[in-house]
Structures are given as structure tokens and as C-alpha cells.
Tab-separated table of C-alpha atoms and ligand atoms in Angstrom:
chain	number	residue	atom	x	y	z
A	1	MET	CA	184.913	-66.366	-210.247
A	2	ASN	CA	187.658	-68.887	-209.596
A	3	GLY	CA	191.047	-69.347	-210.900
A	4	GLN	CA	189.535	-72.003	-213.582
A	5	ALA	CA	187.268	-69.332	-215.008
A	6	SER	CA	189.829	-66.692	-214.867
A	7	ARG	CA	192.433	-69.189	-216.636
A	8	LEU	CA	189.780	-69.576	-218.963
A	9	ILE	CA	189.780	-66.146	-219.811
A	10	GLN	CA	193.205	-65.811	-220.512
A	11	LEU	CA	193.030	-68.488	-223.186
A	12	ARG	CA	190.375	-66.207	-225.188
A	13	GLN	CA	193.157	-64.628	-227.140
A	14	LEU	CA	194.246	-67.785	-228.481
A	15	GLU	CA	191.346	-69.566	-229.075
A	16	GLU	CA	190.030	-66.034	-230.742
A	17	ARG	CA	192.704	-66.899	-233.369
A	18	GLY	CA	191.331	-70.298	-233.743
A	19	LYS	CA	188.193	-68.583	-234.098
A	20	LYS	CA	188.761	-66.517	-236.960
A	21	PHE	CA	189.076	-69.592	-238.908
A	22	SER	CA	186.363	-71.527	-237.923
A	23	THR	CA	182.917	-70.857	-239.097
A	24	SER	CA	180.263	-67.893	-237.952
A	25	LYS	CA	177.469	-69.961	-235.906
A	26	ILE	CA	176.576	-68.288	-232.890
A	27	VAL	CA	172.865	-66.439	-234.005
A	28	SER	CA	171.174	-64.534	-231.020
A	29	ILE	CA	167.818	-63.827	-230.978
A	30	CYS	CA	167.258	-60.416	-229.466
A	31	SER	CA	164.647	-57.222	-229.681
A	32	GLY	CA	164.361	-53.693	-228.198
A	33	LYS	CA	160.935	-54.362	-226.739
A	34	GLY	CA	159.626	-56.977	-225.148
A	35	GLY	CA	157.297	-59.574	-226.029
A	36	THR	CA	157.965	-59.395	-229.399
A	37	GLY	CA	158.205	-63.325	-230.021
A	38	LYS	CA	161.526	-64.062	-229.637
A	39	THR	CA	161.702	-67.122	-227.120
A	40	PHE	CA	158.682	-68.735	-229.670
A	41	PHE	CA	161.099	-67.545	-232.806
A	42	ALA	CA	164.132	-69.148	-230.974
A	43	ALA	CA	162.789	-72.134	-230.153
A	44	ASN	CA	161.031	-72.686	-233.602
A	45	PHE	CA	163.909	-71.653	-235.678
A	46	ALA	CA	166.305	-74.195	-233.884
A	47	TYR	CA	163.906	-76.635	-234.450
A	48	GLN	CA	163.399	-75.849	-238.371
A	49	LEU	CA	167.452	-75.705	-238.674
A	50	THR	CA	167.499	-79.379	-237.989
A	51	ARG	CA	165.312	-80.295	-240.523
A	52	THR	CA	167.725	-78.625	-242.915
A	53	GLY	CA	169.991	-81.461	-241.965
A	54	ASN	CA	171.455	-79.108	-239.214
A	55	LYS	CA	172.710	-79.623	-236.026
A	56	VAL	CA	171.922	-77.388	-233.481
A	57	LEU	CA	172.229	-76.125	-229.769
A	58	LEU	CA	169.759	-73.805	-228.438
A	59	ILE	CA	171.030	-72.010	-225.549
A	60	ASP	CA	168.211	-69.618	-223.084
A	61	LEU	CA	170.030	-66.763	-221.873
A	62	ASP	CA	166.977	-64.862	-220.865
A	63	LEU	CA	168.666	-63.814	-218.020
A	64	ASN	CA	165.480	-62.178	-216.351
A	65	PHE	CA	162.897	-64.326	-217.477
A	66	SER	CA	163.736	-67.150	-219.052
A	67	ASN	CA	160.857	-69.545	-220.203
A	68	LEU	CA	162.347	-72.559	-223.036
A	69	ASN	CA	161.837	-75.413	-220.778
A	70	ILE	CA	158.204	-74.153	-220.295
A	71	LEU	CA	157.622	-73.336	-223.793
A	72	LEU	CA	159.277	-77.160	-224.954
A	73	ASN	CA	157.363	-78.470	-221.883
A	74	GLN	CA	160.922	-79.969	-220.613
A	75	ALA	CA	161.709	-80.430	-216.757
A	76	ALA	CA	165.009	-78.763	-216.705
A	77	LYS	CA	167.036	-80.436	-213.867
A	78	ASP	CA	170.284	-78.984	-214.625
A	79	VAL	CA	169.903	-75.091	-215.741
A	80	ILE	CA	172.781	-72.796	-216.530
A	81	SER	CA	173.472	-71.040	-213.689
A	82	GLU	CA	174.849	-74.667	-212.096
A	83	PHE	CA	177.144	-73.803	-215.055
A	84	PHE	CA	177.611	-70.015	-214.228
A	85	GLU	CA	178.898	-71.202	-210.752
A	86	GLN	CA	180.734	-73.742	-211.568
A	87	ARG	CA	179.210	-76.668	-210.671
A	88	LYS	CA	178.665	-78.226	-214.068
A	89	SER	CA	180.710	-77.785	-217.314
A	90	LEU	CA	178.297	-76.741	-220.311
A	91	SER	CA	178.411	-80.199	-222.064
A	92	GLU	CA	176.932	-81.148	-218.273
A	93	ILE	CA	173.535	-79.164	-218.968
A	94	ILE	CA	172.732	-79.786	-222.454
A	95	TYR	CA	169.298	-81.643	-223.152
A	96	ASN	CA	168.763	-83.560	-225.942
A	97	TYR	CA	165.286	-82.827	-227.514
A	98	ASP	CA	166.132	-84.999	-230.338
A	99	LYS	CA	169.087	-86.109	-232.097
A	100	ASN	CA	170.100	-82.678	-234.142
A	101	LEU	CA	168.256	-80.461	-231.219
A	102	HIS	CA	170.165	-79.566	-228.430
A	103	LEU	CA	169.553	-77.493	-225.588
A	104	VAL	CA	170.631	-75.516	-222.221
A	105	PHE	CA	167.672	-73.993	-220.132
A	106	GLY	CA	167.786	-70.800	-217.624
A	107	ASP	CA	166.505	-70.399	-214.479
A	108	SER	CA	163.002	-69.767	-213.662
A	109	GLY	CA	161.401	-68.011	-210.893
A	110	ARG	CA	164.884	-68.017	-208.667
A	111	GLU	CA	165.097	-64.886	-206.567
A	112	ASP	CA	168.944	-65.776	-205.641
A	113	TYR	CA	170.183	-65.637	-209.192
A	114	PRO	CA	173.608	-65.623	-209.508
A	115	ARG	CA	175.459	-62.073	-210.120
A	116	ILE	CA	176.607	-62.225	-213.611
A	117	SER	CA	179.796	-60.577	-214.851
A	118	LYS	CA	180.810	-59.978	-218.489
A	119	GLU	CA	183.805	-62.473	-217.173
A	120	VAL	CA	181.074	-65.051	-216.453
A	121	LEU	CA	179.308	-64.493	-219.598
A	122	GLU	CA	182.582	-64.721	-221.701
A	123	TYR	CA	183.328	-68.139	-220.032
A	124	LEU	CA	180.545	-69.198	-221.410
A	125	PHE	CA	181.447	-68.164	-225.020
A	126	ILE	CA	184.904	-69.676	-224.407
A	127	SER	CA	182.795	-73.295	-223.362
A	128	ILE	CA	180.801	-72.589	-226.304
A	129	LEU	CA	183.661	-72.192	-228.383
A	130	LYS	CA	185.353	-75.687	-226.907
A	131	ILE	CA	182.119	-77.109	-228.187
A	132	SER	CA	181.238	-75.665	-231.555
A	133	ASN	CA	182.526	-78.370	-233.457
A	134	ASN	CA	179.686	-80.501	-232.621
A	135	TYR	CA	177.364	-78.066	-234.045
A	136	ASP	CA	176.124	-76.423	-236.962
A	137	TYR	CA	174.958	-73.512	-235.367
A	138	ILE	CA	174.394	-72.144	-231.929
A	139	ILE	CA	171.205	-69.950	-231.248
A	140	LEU	CA	170.978	-67.859	-227.844
A	141	ASP	CA	167.533	-66.785	-226.963
A	142	SER	CA	168.074	-63.014	-225.361
A	143	SER	CA	166.228	-60.715	-222.587
A	144	ALA	CA	164.682	-57.746	-224.339
A	145	GLY	CA	166.548	-54.354	-224.690
A	146	ALA	CA	170.198	-54.263	-224.582
A	147	ASP	CA	171.517	-54.060	-221.175
A	148	GLU	CA	174.967	-54.216	-220.292
A	149	LEU	CA	175.243	-58.043	-220.194
A	150	THR	CA	172.730	-58.724	-223.387
A	151	LEU	CA	174.675	-55.827	-225.281
A	152	TYR	CA	178.042	-57.760	-224.379
A	153	GLN	CA	176.408	-61.083	-225.549
A	154	LEU	CA	175.091	-59.787	-229.022
A	155	ILE	CA	178.529	-58.378	-229.806
A	156	ARG	CA	180.159	-61.554	-229.027
A	157	SER	CA	177.625	-63.324	-231.677
A	158	ASP	CA	178.227	-63.933	-235.286
A	159	PHE	CA	174.380	-62.893	-235.784
A	160	ASN	CA	172.186	-61.114	-234.577
A	161	ILE	CA	168.817	-61.384	-235.280
A	162	ILE	CA	166.578	-58.812	-234.582
A	163	VAL	CA	162.802	-59.458	-233.669
A	164	THR	CA	160.350	-56.716	-234.180
A	165	SER	CA	156.550	-56.828	-234.053
A	166	PRO	CA	155.479	-53.938	-236.269
A	167	GLU	CA	154.262	-51.627	-234.107
A	168	PRO	CA	156.161	-47.896	-234.223
A	169	THR	CA	157.302	-48.499	-230.548
A	170	ALA	CA	158.813	-51.843	-231.455
A	171	VAL	CA	160.394	-50.581	-234.828
A	172	MET	CA	162.024	-47.133	-232.770
A	173	ASP	CA	163.451	-49.924	-230.103
A	174	ALA	CA	164.896	-52.404	-233.127
A	175	TYR	CA	166.503	-49.317	-234.054
A	176	VAL	CA	168.065	-48.536	-230.799
A	177	ILE	CA	169.485	-52.208	-230.682
A	178	PHE	CA	170.982	-51.297	-234.449
A	179	LYS	CA	172.309	-47.767	-232.710
A	180	LEU	CA	174.014	-49.724	-229.925
A	181	LEU	CA	175.519	-52.191	-231.938
A	182	SER	CA	176.802	-50.069	-234.235
A	183	SER	CA	178.578	-47.705	-231.607
A	184	ALA	CA	180.142	-50.833	-230.227
A	185	ASN	CA	181.451	-51.632	-233.372
A	186	PHE	CA	179.763	-54.669	-233.746
A	187	SER	CA	181.177	-56.525	-236.765
A	188	GLY	CA	179.064	-59.327	-237.483
A	189	GLU	CA	175.813	-59.582	-239.136
A	190	LYS	CA	172.149	-57.618	-238.352
A	191	LEU	CA	168.773	-59.310	-240.144
A	192	VAL	CA	165.609	-58.469	-239.514
A	193	VAL	CA	162.472	-60.600	-238.337
A	194	VAL	CA	159.180	-59.012	-238.268
A	195	ASN	CA	156.826	-60.745	-236.262
A	196	LYS	CA	152.914	-60.656	-235.713
A	197	CYS	CA	152.284	-59.005	-238.497
A	198	THR	CA	150.282	-58.909	-241.993
A	199	GLU	CA	152.539	-58.706	-245.180
A	200	GLU	CA	151.416	-55.084	-245.546
A	201	ASP	CA	152.733	-54.201	-241.789
A	202	ALA	CA	155.941	-56.180	-242.150
A	203	GLN	CA	156.854	-53.583	-245.144
A	204	THR	CA	156.010	-50.536	-243.517
A	205	ALA	CA	158.091	-51.351	-240.776
A	206	PHE	CA	160.933	-52.453	-242.249
A	207	THR	CA	160.937	-49.341	-244.512
A	208	ASN	CA	160.952	-47.215	-241.399
A	209	LEU	CA	163.417	-48.702	-239.567
A	210	PHE	CA	165.439	-48.863	-243.144
A	211	ALA	CA	165.063	-45.264	-243.622
A	212	ALA	CA	166.286	-44.538	-239.953
A	213	ALA	CA	169.171	-46.943	-239.955
A	214	LYS	CA	170.352	-45.178	-243.566
A	215	HIS	CA	169.819	-41.873	-242.417
A	216	PHE	CA	170.843	-41.831	-238.944
A	217	LEU	CA	173.866	-44.513	-238.940
A	218	GLY	CA	174.456	-45.247	-242.460
A	219	GLU	CA	173.528	-48.753	-242.774
A	220	GLU	CA	171.114	-50.495	-244.182
A	221	PRO	CA	169.394	-53.379	-242.432
A	222	LYS	CA	168.621	-56.521	-243.970
A	223	PHE	CA	165.485	-57.865	-244.170
A	224	LEU	CA	164.986	-61.894	-243.427
A	225	GLY	CA	161.392	-62.350	-243.121
A	226	ALA	CA	157.914	-62.038	-241.574
A	227	ILE	CA	155.638	-63.864	-239.283
A	228	SER	CA	152.271	-63.879	-239.665
A	229	PHE	CA	150.233	-62.796	-236.666
A	230	ASP	CA	148.151	-66.024	-235.976
A	231	GLU	CA	146.260	-67.767	-233.374
A	232	ALA	CA	148.305	-70.880	-234.137
A	233	VAL	CA	150.753	-69.282	-232.537
A	234	HIS	CA	149.232	-68.729	-229.175
A	235	LYS	CA	147.923	-72.381	-229.269
A	236	SER	CA	151.223	-73.874	-229.757
A	237	ILE	CA	152.227	-72.200	-226.724
A	238	VAL	CA	149.603	-73.257	-224.686
A	239	ARG	CA	149.765	-76.521	-225.668
A	240	GLN	CA	153.312	-76.289	-224.896
A	241	GLU	CA	153.924	-77.868	-228.544
A	242	LEU	CA	156.722	-76.429	-231.132
A	243	LEU	CA	154.500	-74.737	-233.900
A	244	THR	CA	156.527	-75.555	-236.685
A	245	GLU	CA	156.925	-79.819	-235.324
A	246	ALA	CA	152.774	-79.827	-234.315
A	247	VAL	CA	151.514	-77.988	-237.040
A	248	PRO	CA	154.009	-77.595	-240.079
A	249	GLN	CA	151.602	-76.279	-242.371
A	250	SER	CA	150.474	-73.552	-240.471
A	251	SER	CA	151.624	-70.201	-242.025
A	252	PRO	CA	153.714	-68.759	-239.254
A	253	ALA	CA	154.937	-72.308	-239.639
A	254	LYS	CA	155.905	-71.940	-243.240
A	255	GLU	CA	157.164	-68.417	-242.875
A	256	ILE	CA	159.819	-69.492	-240.485
A	257	THR	CA	160.656	-72.498	-242.698
A	258	ALA	CA	161.092	-69.633	-245.564
A	259	ILE	CA	162.981	-67.461	-242.673
A	260	VAL	CA	165.636	-70.320	-242.256
A	261	ASN	CA	165.979	-71.183	-245.781
A	262	SER	CA	167.189	-67.087	-246.448
A	263	PHE	CA	169.146	-67.680	-243.215
A	264	VAL	CA	171.298	-70.534	-244.066
A	265	SER	CA	171.633	-69.209	-248.037
A	266	PHE	CA	173.103	-65.682	-246.502
A	267	ALA	CA	175.104	-67.310	-243.289
A	268	GLN	CA	176.473	-69.591	-246.420
A	269	VAL	CA	177.430	-66.284	-248.145
A	270	ALA	CA	178.886	-64.626	-245.008
A	271	ASN	CA	180.930	-67.373	-244.282
A	272	ASN	CA	182.468	-68.005	-247.792
A	273	ASN	CA	183.123	-64.136	-247.767
A	274	HIS	CA	184.712	-64.468	-244.395
A	275	ASN	CA	187.039	-67.315	-245.295
A	276	ARG	CA	188.023	-65.755	-248.726
A	277	PHE	CA	188.978	-62.676	-246.515
A	278	ILE	CA	191.110	-64.594	-244.272
A	279	ILE	CA	192.859	-66.570	-247.183
B	301	ATP	N1	153.194	-64.956	-234.743
B	301	ATP	C1	152.525	-64.618	-233.663
B	301	ATP	N2	150.989	-64.587	-233.766
B	301	ATP	C2	150.464	-64.586	-232.620
B	301	ATP	N3	151.084	-64.506	-231.444
B	301	ATP	C3	152.603	-64.481	-231.226
B	301	ATP	C4	152.942	-64.415	-232.163
B	301	ATP	N4	154.560	-64.781	-231.694
B	301	ATP	C5	154.557	-64.591	-230.260
B	301	ATP	N5	153.128	-64.706	-230.321
B	301	ATP	C6	152.689	-64.170	-229.096
B	301	ATP	O1	153.448	-63.178	-228.592
B	301	ATP	C7	153.953	-63.736	-226.610
B	301	ATP	C8	155.379	-63.555	-226.494
B	301	ATP	O2	155.656	-64.264	-227.014
B	301	ATP	P1	157.406	-64.676	-226.221
B	301	ATP	O3	157.486	-64.847	-225.387
B	301	ATP	O4	157.902	-65.385	-227.462
B	301	ATP	O5	158.324	-63.192	-226.925
B	301	ATP	P2	159.798	-62.795	-226.288
B	301	ATP	O6	160.012	-61.873	-227.172
B	301	ATP	O7	160.565	-64.100	-226.353
B	301	ATP	O8	159.306	-61.767	-224.742
B	301	ATP	P3	160.156	-61.517	-223.763
B	301	ATP	O9	160.184	-60.550	-224.511
B	301	ATP	O10	159.396	-61.554	-222.268
B	301	ATP	O11	161.200	-62.677	-223.248
B	301	ATP	C9	153.247	-64.662	-226.886
B	301	ATP	O12	152.682	-65.253	-225.741
B	301	ATP	C10	153.280	-65.611	-228.100
B	301	ATP	O13	151.599	-66.010	-228.170
B	302	MG	MG1	161.557	-64.575	-224.137
């Protein structure tokens, strides 16, 4: 980390003060267990948010196995390590998917990935804050689990959407994320999406997660919605298309649209309460 980054970190306090008066807009998509559908959901959630008139920046922050570029069939010349290694600014590595959806890609298949420290990750958050006025929401796709860096990312976000599949193992791992966020005094919002499920599976999975969080943490998780297990998702990934763009009439696409609508209402209420609290 060079002097420039250190100075930026020193600015954090000042900018944090400014942030208290701004809108909550950083949304991490996370999970305990791997493969629950975070990247698929993050991309389609971001795209569908733009269909409701929002301007969105989607950042691939899966530092282990980034693959948003493959999912969206985009050639990524400038990737996030260029930013972490301070060769490029955040603005310089942003791609336009279209007018309202902008993307930052990770590096895939690189062996000598730069070691990311919390300071470097903080440098990203400061840089996000600087360009945040250009966007309504900034979505961060994450690695599975909660290693030190991922947990830091989740704590620095305003909203965490925890994507789980209905299997008890995945639900238990989602509970662990709740527990870690609770231990770290995360003050933002935690919202649950159950993916690859039937309606009945989703209800059972959420009821179990709710019971565990209520009993052990004294918390009541909020349900954002469920997405059916559907072959159309697999097909869209193979075709490197966004399901919500290519097949908007499919069940999972409609369910993601409903999730986006719930999220937008939820975020509006959260932001109104936040602003009332500040005033
Ligand atoms: N609703 C769904 N119906 C059917 N298959 C799905 C659904 N959602 C995701 N999948 C499948 O699950 C696989 C994993 O999805 P994805 O890569 O988005 O998960 P992830 O949580 O990002 O994984 P990782 O933890 O490795 O980052 C994909 O290959 C996709 O085909
Ligand atoms: Mg992923």
C-alpha cells in the first residue's frame, strides 16, 4: 500500500461523516455455503434494478473465483487488481453493460493475485463512496463464506442479501453469516433470499433460519423472496445471457423482479428511517 492509499484511508473519517447524511446504497450479495446462486442472482438483481429506473454499479468482489465476466460474456481487459495495485482508478475500470448498468470485473484464472489487506479493501470502499453519487445502488458479488476480508466487506455494506439454497446445510451456513454479522455489530440490514427451491422448501428453510436466529441471536431475519429451481437458469448461464433480459417471462425472472420490487420498497423505508434519525 503506497502513500496515496494511506492518505485516502486517513480521509475516511471525514467521508464517513458525509456518508451519515447520504443514502444507504451498498448491497452485498453473500452466502455461507458456496454455489447457492449469488453470482447469478447478483447479475440479474442488478439488471432488474435498472429496469425500475435505477442506475447500478455491479462489482465482482469474489476475490477467489471471479466469473461475472464469463456469466455476462464480456471481455474484461481492465480488472479489479489494476485498481488494488493502484495502476488504475475505480472509474477507469468500469464497463458499461448499458446506459444504467455498469460493471467492474474481477480477475479470473490468475495465480499471482495481489494479497488484499483490509486497508486495500477500505481503499475500495472510499473510492466507491467518491463515485456513489453517480449510482442509486452499488452491488457487490462476494465469495462464499465469511473469511476475514469477506466479513469486512459485509460489515462495510448497507444491506446484506444472504442467498441460501433450501438444504439444511446451506441454511445452517446462512445462520453462521447472521451470527458473524451480529458478533461484529453490523448495523445495516440483513435480508434473505432462498434460491433453487419450491415455495414449500423456501418456507421451511426460512422458518428454520428464523427460529435459529430468534432463539440464539434474538434477531428476526427478513425474508426478501424465493427463486424456483428452474432449468432456464442453467440454460441462461450456458448461453452467457442474463435470464431477466433474455427470458423475462420465466418463473425465476419474474421472482427476481418481485424481489427487486420488495427490495426497493424496503430500501426506501430503511433510508427514510435513517434520515429521520439523523435529522
Ligand atoms: N434458481 C436456479 N435454478 C437452477 N439452477 C440454479 C439456480 N440458481 C443457480 N443455479 C445454478 O447454480 C450454479 C451456481 O450458481 P452461481 O455461480 O451463481 O453460485 P455462487 O453462489 O455464485 O457460487 P460461488 O459460491 O462459487 O461463487 C449455476 O451453475 C447455476 O446453473
Ligand atoms: Mg459466485
